[in-house]
XYZ file of C-alpha atoms in Angstrom:
346
model
C -0.084 -0.027 -0.182
C 1.370 3.446 -0.935
C 1.870 5.410 2.219
C 1.046 8.974 0.589
C -2.373 7.583 -0.608
C -3.551 7.808 3.294
C -4.800 10.491 5.465
C -4.079 10.299 9.077
C -7.689 9.111 9.604
C -7.053 6.468 6.986
C -4.003 5.306 8.751
C -5.830 5.516 12.065
C -8.517 3.050 10.883
C -5.826 0.942 9.574
C -4.023 0.623 12.904
C -7.276 -0.051 14.792
C -8.210 -2.886 12.489
C -4.818 -4.388 13.247
C -5.449 -4.029 17.099
C -2.672 -1.488 17.454
C -2.368 1.569 19.814
C -4.890 4.340 18.503
C -1.946 7.029 18.598
C 0.241 5.023 16.373
C -0.791 7.316 13.038
C 0.084 10.270 14.626
C 3.500 8.951 15.640
C 4.020 7.550 11.979
C 2.878 10.812 10.413
C 5.166 12.767 12.471
C 8.135 10.536 11.509
C 7.226 10.836 7.805
C 6.064 14.554 7.347
C 7.931 16.167 10.192
C 11.157 14.270 10.399
C 11.075 12.853 6.809
C 12.197 9.446 7.682
C 11.003 7.048 5.328
C 12.361 3.797 6.689
C 9.681 2.692 9.079
C 11.989 -0.095 10.584
C 13.874 2.929 11.987
C 10.939 4.616 13.942
C 12.364 4.284 17.436
C 9.509 5.195 19.480
C 7.261 2.211 17.968
C 7.428 -1.505 19.027
C 9.695 -3.557 16.998
C 6.743 -5.768 15.829
C 4.546 -2.827 14.735
C 7.515 -1.287 12.860
C 8.035 -4.498 11.214
C 4.139 -4.796 10.117
C 4.280 -1.060 9.072
C 7.348 -1.919 6.857
C 5.622 -5.015 5.440
C 2.401 -2.895 4.765
C 3.476 0.362 3.250
C 5.741 1.547 0.672
C 7.571 5.107 0.498
C 8.759 6.711 -1.740
C 7.515 5.725 -5.054
C 9.202 8.726 -6.826
C 12.944 8.536 -7.706
C 14.780 11.865 -8.217
C 16.595 11.336 -11.648
C 17.880 14.964 -12.080
C 18.162 18.213 -10.292
C 19.313 21.685 -12.072
C 19.891 24.646 -10.143
C 19.576 28.101 -10.846
C 20.014 31.288 -8.592
C 16.663 31.187 -7.464
C 14.977 27.899 -8.728
C 15.591 23.942 -8.459
C 14.132 21.729 -11.195
C 13.414 18.045 -10.071
C 13.117 15.429 -12.645
C 11.311 12.452 -11.091
C 10.939 8.779 -12.395
C 7.458 7.071 -11.622
C 7.395 3.290 -10.908
C 6.234 2.621 -14.606
C 9.142 4.504 -16.036
C 7.588 7.745 -16.812
C 8.989 11.081 -15.956
C 7.514 14.499 -14.393
C 9.060 17.564 -13.646
C 8.628 19.949 -10.621
C 10.227 23.275 -9.831
C 11.034 25.023 -6.378
C 11.124 28.681 -6.557
C 13.150 30.761 -3.975
C 11.851 34.290 -3.041
C 12.950 35.697 0.061
C 11.863 33.318 3.080
C 9.192 31.976 0.586
C 9.576 28.238 -0.894
C 7.015 27.912 -3.641
C 6.768 24.506 -5.178
C 5.353 23.991 -8.706
C 3.617 20.563 -8.819
C 2.983 18.425 -11.533
C -0.636 16.676 -11.973
C -0.284 14.540 -15.150
C 2.550 12.801 -17.587
C 2.041 15.083 -20.361
C -0.911 17.132 -20.825
C -3.928 16.819 -22.987
C -4.786 20.696 -23.013
C -1.890 21.203 -25.654
C -1.582 24.758 -25.379
C 0.467 26.144 -28.018
C 2.942 28.084 -26.075
C 3.651 25.288 -23.637
C 6.019 22.383 -23.875
C 4.163 19.982 -21.493
C 1.903 18.535 -24.007
C 4.090 18.474 -27.179
C 4.422 14.677 -26.672
C 0.846 13.999 -25.964
C -0.989 12.996 -22.632
C 0.068 9.729 -20.944
C -1.850 9.622 -17.931
C -2.762 11.190 -14.549
C -0.443 11.352 -11.625
C -2.024 9.419 -8.627
C -2.639 11.315 -5.477
C 0.409 9.652 -3.725
C 2.620 10.632 -6.876
C 1.424 14.578 -6.506
C 1.887 14.235 -2.579
C 5.382 12.604 -2.859
C 6.769 15.542 -5.144
C 6.261 17.842 -2.123
C 7.323 15.280 0.713
C 10.649 14.749 -0.938
C 11.442 18.331 -1.886
C 10.749 19.103 2.229
C 13.186 16.178 2.736
C 15.862 17.858 0.757
C 15.024 21.328 2.190
C 15.425 19.682 5.606
C 19.117 20.221 5.432
C 18.604 24.035 5.156
C 16.068 24.008 8.151
C 13.319 25.150 5.781
C 9.921 23.858 4.362
C 7.679 24.399 1.475
C 5.513 27.449 2.262
C 3.660 27.634 -0.806
C 2.241 24.889 -3.351
C 1.147 25.947 -7.030
C -0.442 23.363 -9.384
C 1.183 24.935 -12.395
C 3.339 22.090 -13.453
C 3.029 19.431 -16.185
C -0.687 18.696 -16.749
C -4.047 20.019 -16.458
C -4.997 19.907 -12.576
C -8.798 20.181 -12.927
C -8.547 17.119 -15.294
C -7.242 15.056 -12.620
C -9.792 16.632 -9.957
C -10.025 13.624 -7.615
C -6.198 13.299 -6.959
C -5.684 17.012 -6.849
C -8.432 17.471 -4.251
C -6.726 14.527 -2.112
C -3.558 16.260 -2.319
C -4.873 19.325 -1.196
C -6.327 18.074 1.726
C -2.855 16.462 2.681
C -1.038 19.573 2.180
C -3.497 21.549 4.469
C -3.362 18.481 7.123
C -1.678 19.994 10.334
C -0.105 16.832 11.064
C 1.378 16.399 7.349
C 2.465 19.497 5.596
C 0.295 22.148 7.452
C 0.190 24.443 4.580
C -2.657 27.104 4.658
C -5.329 26.782 1.776
C -4.627 30.414 0.976
C -1.041 29.457 -0.020
C -2.155 26.996 -2.372
C -2.930 27.762 -5.883
C -4.650 25.717 -8.582
C -4.234 26.861 -12.222
C -6.590 25.684 -15.208
C -7.395 26.238 -18.876
C -10.937 26.466 -17.656
C -12.549 23.029 -17.108
C -15.883 24.618 -16.217
C -17.408 21.621 -14.428
C -14.573 20.924 -12.279
C -13.985 24.717 -11.305
C -17.586 24.416 -9.909
C -16.574 21.270 -8.084
C -13.214 23.074 -6.682
C -15.559 25.743 -5.220
C -18.214 23.288 -3.743
C -15.410 20.816 -2.036
C -12.487 22.863 -1.391
C -13.258 26.761 -1.841
C -10.349 28.268 0.076
C -7.549 27.504 -2.582
C -6.521 30.453 -4.892
C -7.684 29.845 -8.698
C -5.763 30.733 -11.555
C -7.296 30.890 -14.985
C -5.341 30.458 -18.023
C -6.905 33.019 -20.187
C -4.155 34.323 -22.830
C -6.733 35.970 -25.123
C -9.233 38.651 -24.858
C -11.693 37.073 -27.065
C -12.868 33.366 -28.225
C -11.389 33.910 -31.534
C -7.896 34.624 -30.436
C -8.227 31.737 -27.399
C -9.282 29.024 -29.871
C -5.770 29.788 -31.525
C -3.753 29.334 -28.340
C -5.645 26.970 -26.116
C -7.484 23.904 -28.047
C -9.799 23.346 -25.081
C -11.388 26.512 -25.839
C -13.080 24.736 -28.556
C -15.026 22.443 -25.965
C -15.162 25.137 -23.178
C -16.265 28.420 -24.772
C -14.763 31.778 -22.971
C -18.300 32.957 -21.928
C -18.862 29.750 -19.933
C -15.266 29.889 -18.490
C -15.822 33.545 -17.097
C -19.122 32.575 -15.621
C -17.578 29.543 -13.630
C -14.784 31.821 -12.588
C -17.425 34.773 -11.313
C -19.137 32.054 -9.530
C -15.829 30.425 -7.785
C -14.922 34.318 -6.823
C -18.354 34.784 -5.375
C -18.241 31.694 -3.461
C -15.072 31.884 -2.083
C -14.492 35.829 -1.907
C -11.240 35.425 -3.435
C -9.824 37.260 -6.509
C -9.424 35.270 -9.551
C -6.013 35.549 -11.084
C -6.201 35.626 -15.002
C -2.854 34.644 -16.463
C -1.927 36.247 -19.823
C 0.994 35.068 -21.839
C 2.205 37.664 -24.037
C 2.920 36.402 -27.663
C 4.272 38.988 -30.316
C 1.593 39.080 -33.245
C -0.819 37.077 -31.658
C -2.164 38.635 -28.591
C 0.007 41.571 -27.595
C -1.187 44.453 -29.462
C -2.987 47.765 -28.060
C -6.246 46.312 -29.523
C -5.964 43.045 -27.430
C -5.268 45.100 -24.183
C -8.497 47.278 -24.860
C -10.455 44.444 -25.388
C -9.124 42.708 -22.370
C -10.006 45.438 -20.357
C -13.508 45.669 -21.580
C -13.850 41.684 -20.815
C -12.632 41.865 -17.398
C -13.678 45.534 -15.928
C -15.522 45.100 -12.563
C -14.694 41.626 -12.170
C -13.309 40.417 -8.936
C -9.756 39.569 -10.439
C -6.080 40.522 -11.108
C -4.463 39.962 -14.290
C -0.956 38.378 -14.331
C 1.105 39.388 -17.681
C 3.699 36.770 -18.579
C 6.140 37.464 -21.414
C 6.324 34.210 -23.387
C 9.154 31.916 -22.528
C 11.093 30.100 -25.404
C 9.993 26.499 -26.070
C 11.873 24.103 -28.520
C 9.803 23.868 -31.763
C 7.713 26.796 -31.207
C 8.067 29.809 -33.249
C 6.483 32.154 -31.057
C 8.246 35.350 -29.879
C 8.362 37.183 -26.819
C 7.030 41.058 -27.347
C 9.693 43.890 -26.776
C 9.811 45.479 -23.428
C 8.439 48.570 -24.993
C 5.103 46.663 -25.981
C 4.611 44.731 -22.851
C 4.810 48.088 -21.010
C 2.477 49.814 -23.428
C -0.018 46.708 -22.680
C 0.273 47.006 -19.058
C -0.364 50.539 -19.096
C -3.912 50.415 -20.761
C -5.027 47.803 -18.182
C -3.652 50.198 -15.409
C -5.442 53.182 -17.024
C -8.687 51.173 -17.233
C -8.538 50.531 -13.408
C -7.990 46.743 -14.141
C -5.557 45.423 -11.346
C -2.543 44.225 -13.177
C 0.919 42.354 -12.420
C 3.864 41.240 -14.322
C 5.509 38.037 -13.905
C 9.461 38.321 -14.054
C 10.873 35.145 -15.351
C 12.528 32.781 -13.011
C 14.069 29.547 -14.217
C 14.164 30.227 -17.937
C 18.120 29.434 -17.996
C 17.355 25.790 -16.883
C 14.082 25.432 -18.929
C 12.011 25.615 -15.577
C 9.939 28.878 -16.372
C 6.163 29.170 -17.089
C 5.422 26.615 -20.260
C 8.782 25.165 -20.250
C 8.009 21.802 -18.123
C 8.194 18.891 -20.320
C 7.828 15.075 -20.485
C 11.536 13.537 -20.696
C 11.423 9.906 -21.671
C 15.030 10.039 -22.718
C 16.376 11.883 -19.449
C 19.859 10.081 -18.287
C 19.202 8.453 -14.921
C 21.094 9.248 -11.595
C 22.455 12.530 -13.026
C 22.650 15.349 -10.472
């Protein structure tokens, strides 16, 4: 049984079913999630025979670190899964903040035009424990510097709301005080606009921050960038976002990747203002990051500034994301499926 597929309540129920002491689950969670000890035979405050049963019953971890690439402010991790597939996650440093960008799928079915994650197609969803283990293993590495992950963003490989059950479980585990203890307000879920699951997220875990990959001021341009726009019209996506904002009392962040000659002209900025004025939102402008095999270009700094000023003058809250990790292909849109990555390379 995969240990990270269990909540503490699940582990407690298992312990009782085995006739073990009721506080065993708390002890084991402390060893795994606080002390980051994964060898259950070495959990010294648990009886030897109980340790043996735990070791025989549960396995941890299932992910293997294949490759770690560092830049000044980011670390990119390549993980190998038990079936041989590989996924990436990225740790971003900003002052005292430690933000982990987590993957939720192997590849991506959304196949947005600017993004590397879906270029080789979609292979499968990650399991709940594979999502949780990305954070657990990074916390184990951070333990050497006496720090921990402070924020989680579901912005790695994959469309999180396509894998809604596993993502909801992982969010619950990230928020659990005896596991990661991260506030839901420090957890962000990004989506291209899976309308029915935007509504489900509001109903079942309406405290996390929702980010919508908008990237266009109208349906015509959006269909050129995001194939899923054909299934989910912009009008329906914005309605679901409004419902989420109203239900959670939290602003929606609309991400807008600026691509020269496609969506970054002044007329696009003016149309975006009309689309989002009076909405409970913030626009996050993201200059395009290069992806192998994609011919898009980043607009000039002058054009980016002009686009931003138009939104500011219209009273639309706007921020600009400054690229981190591009030099190691860890920036927005650059995470990819690596079938041929060399093993055990640090």
